[in-house]
Coordinates of C-alpha atoms in Angstrom, one line a residue:
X966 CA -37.8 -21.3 65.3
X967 CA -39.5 -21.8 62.0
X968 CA -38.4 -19.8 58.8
X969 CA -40.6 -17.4 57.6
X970 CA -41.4 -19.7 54.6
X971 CA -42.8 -21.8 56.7
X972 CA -45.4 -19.5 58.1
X973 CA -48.3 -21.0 56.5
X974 CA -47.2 -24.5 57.3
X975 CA -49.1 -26.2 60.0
X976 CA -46.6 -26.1 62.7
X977 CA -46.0 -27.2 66.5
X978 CA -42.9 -26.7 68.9
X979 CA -40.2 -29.7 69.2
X980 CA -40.3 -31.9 72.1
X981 CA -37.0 -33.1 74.1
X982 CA -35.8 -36.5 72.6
X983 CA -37.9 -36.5 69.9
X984 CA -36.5 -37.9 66.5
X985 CA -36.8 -35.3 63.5
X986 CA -36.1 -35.6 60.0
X987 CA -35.1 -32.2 57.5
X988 CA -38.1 -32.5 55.1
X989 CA -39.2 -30.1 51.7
X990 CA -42.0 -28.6 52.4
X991 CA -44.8 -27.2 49.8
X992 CA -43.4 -23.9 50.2
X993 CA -39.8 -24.9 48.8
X994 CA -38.3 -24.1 52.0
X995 CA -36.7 -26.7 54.2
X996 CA -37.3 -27.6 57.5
X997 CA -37.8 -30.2 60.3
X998 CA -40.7 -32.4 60.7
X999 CA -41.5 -35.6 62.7
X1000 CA -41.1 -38.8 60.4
X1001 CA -43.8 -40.5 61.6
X1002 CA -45.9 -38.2 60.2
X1003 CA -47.3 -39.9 56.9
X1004 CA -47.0 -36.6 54.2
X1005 CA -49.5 -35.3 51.9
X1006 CA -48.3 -37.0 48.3
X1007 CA -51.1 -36.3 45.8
X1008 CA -52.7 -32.9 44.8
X1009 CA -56.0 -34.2 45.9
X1010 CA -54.7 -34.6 49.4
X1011 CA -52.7 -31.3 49.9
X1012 CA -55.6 -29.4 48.2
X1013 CA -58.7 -30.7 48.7
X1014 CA -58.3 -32.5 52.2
X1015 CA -55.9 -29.8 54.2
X1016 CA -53.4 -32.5 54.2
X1017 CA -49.8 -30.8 54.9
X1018 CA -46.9 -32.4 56.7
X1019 CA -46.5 -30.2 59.7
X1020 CA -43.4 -28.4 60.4
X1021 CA -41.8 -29.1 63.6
X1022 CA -39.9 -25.9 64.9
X1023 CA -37.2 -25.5 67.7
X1024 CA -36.3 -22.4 69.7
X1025 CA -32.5 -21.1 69.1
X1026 CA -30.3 -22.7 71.4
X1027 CA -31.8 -25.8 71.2
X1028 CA -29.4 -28.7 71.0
X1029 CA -29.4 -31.2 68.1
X1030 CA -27.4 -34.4 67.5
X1031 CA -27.4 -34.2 63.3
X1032 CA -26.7 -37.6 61.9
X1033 CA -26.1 -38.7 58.1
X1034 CA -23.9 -35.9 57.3
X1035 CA -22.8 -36.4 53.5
X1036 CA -19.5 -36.7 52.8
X1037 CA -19.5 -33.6 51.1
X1038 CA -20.4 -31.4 54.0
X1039 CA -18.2 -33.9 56.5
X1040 CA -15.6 -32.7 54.2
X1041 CA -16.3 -29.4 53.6
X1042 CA -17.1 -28.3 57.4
X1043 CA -14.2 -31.0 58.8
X1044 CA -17.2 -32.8 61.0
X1045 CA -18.1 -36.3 61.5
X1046 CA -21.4 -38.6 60.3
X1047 CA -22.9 -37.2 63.1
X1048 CA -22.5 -34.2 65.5
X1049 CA -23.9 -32.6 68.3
X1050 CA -25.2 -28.9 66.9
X1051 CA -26.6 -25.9 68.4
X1052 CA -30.0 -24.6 66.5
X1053 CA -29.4 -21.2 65.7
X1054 CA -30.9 -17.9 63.6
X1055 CA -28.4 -16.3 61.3
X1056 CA -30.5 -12.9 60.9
X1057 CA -33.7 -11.3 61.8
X1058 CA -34.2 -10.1 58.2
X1059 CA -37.8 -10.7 57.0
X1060 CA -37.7 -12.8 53.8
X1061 CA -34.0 -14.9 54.2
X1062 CA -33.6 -18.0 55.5
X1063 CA -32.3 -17.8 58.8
X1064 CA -32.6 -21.5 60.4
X1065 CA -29.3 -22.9 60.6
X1066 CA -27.4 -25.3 63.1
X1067 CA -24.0 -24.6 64.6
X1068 CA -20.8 -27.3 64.9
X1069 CA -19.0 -27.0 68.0
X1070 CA -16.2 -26.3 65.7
X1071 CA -17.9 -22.9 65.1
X1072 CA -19.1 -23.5 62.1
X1073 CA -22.6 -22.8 60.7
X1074 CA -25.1 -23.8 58.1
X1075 CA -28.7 -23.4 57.0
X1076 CA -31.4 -25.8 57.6
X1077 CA -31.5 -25.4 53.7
X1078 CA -28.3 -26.7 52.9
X1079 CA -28.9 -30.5 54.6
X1080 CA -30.5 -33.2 52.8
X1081 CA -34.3 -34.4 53.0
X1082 CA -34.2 -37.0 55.3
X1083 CA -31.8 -36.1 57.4
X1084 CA -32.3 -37.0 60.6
X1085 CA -32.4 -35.2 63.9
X1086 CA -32.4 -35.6 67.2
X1087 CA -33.7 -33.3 70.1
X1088 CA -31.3 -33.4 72.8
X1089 CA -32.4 -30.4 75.0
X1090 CA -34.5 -27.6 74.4
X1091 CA -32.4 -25.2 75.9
X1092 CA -29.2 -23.6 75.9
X1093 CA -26.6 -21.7 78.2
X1094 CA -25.6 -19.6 75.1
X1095 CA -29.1 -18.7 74.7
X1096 CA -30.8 -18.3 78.2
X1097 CA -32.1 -14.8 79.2
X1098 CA -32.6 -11.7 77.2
X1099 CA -31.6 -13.4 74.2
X1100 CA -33.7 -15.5 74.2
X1101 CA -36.9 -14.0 75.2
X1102 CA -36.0 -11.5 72.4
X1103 CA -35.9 -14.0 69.8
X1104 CA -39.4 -15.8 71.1
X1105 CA -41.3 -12.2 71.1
X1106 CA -40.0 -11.6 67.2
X1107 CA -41.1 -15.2 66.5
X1108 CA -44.7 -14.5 67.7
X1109 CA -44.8 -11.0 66.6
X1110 CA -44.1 -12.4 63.0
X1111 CA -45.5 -16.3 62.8
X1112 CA -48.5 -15.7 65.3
X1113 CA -49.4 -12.2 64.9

């Protein structure tokens, strides 16, 4: 849902049809956030005021409608500008990135790897692929590890 690097990022759960954009957080890490919300900019405001751009985070399975895919990756992954993805984990190993997306051509890529301001689109929160065990497996390791 959220990588571990984002654990100390002010964070809330994506809502269907909401527009997201892939943003750098403090941490280093990238993620998705909403892009109306104004981000910290100065020390002063990060620091001394609590001000930090909140990470939005979506449950696996989720699906996505990615626009403004670079050339590069349109190229490299034989997609379009913009594709309908699947929000996946790639492992359950503490400290790796794990948030990527998936192309219905199969092919998959971390969060990580697509450009700030990037946007996203929320299309459903759910998933046939991920429905059931699965899935309440993955939300049970997310709170165990992110909530505590």
């Amino acid at each position: 849902m959220c990588d571990y690097s984002l654990a100390g990022v002010p964070n809330r759960l994506a809502m269907e049809g909401e527009e997201l954009v892939v943003h750098r957080f403090p941490t280093g890490a990238q993620g998705l956030t909403s892009p109306h919300t104004s981000p910290a900019r100065s020390w002063f405001s990060k620091v001394c005021l609590g001000r930090v751009t909140p990470a939005v985070c979506v449950p696996p399975g989720t699906r996505l409608l990615l626009r403004d895919i670079s050339a590069d990756l349109q190229d490299a992954l034989g997609v379009g500008a913009a594709e309908e993805v699947t929000f996946v984990q790639q492992s359950a190993e503490a400290y790796r990135y794990r948030d990527a997306v998936r192309f219905q051509n199969g092919r998959e890529i971390l969060l990580q790897q697509l450009r700030c301001s990037q946007r996203v689109d929320v299309l459903s929160l759910s998933s046939t692929e991920f429905e059931g065990e699965a899935h309440q497996r993955l939300e049970e390791e997310y709170r165990r590890v992110f909530i505590g």
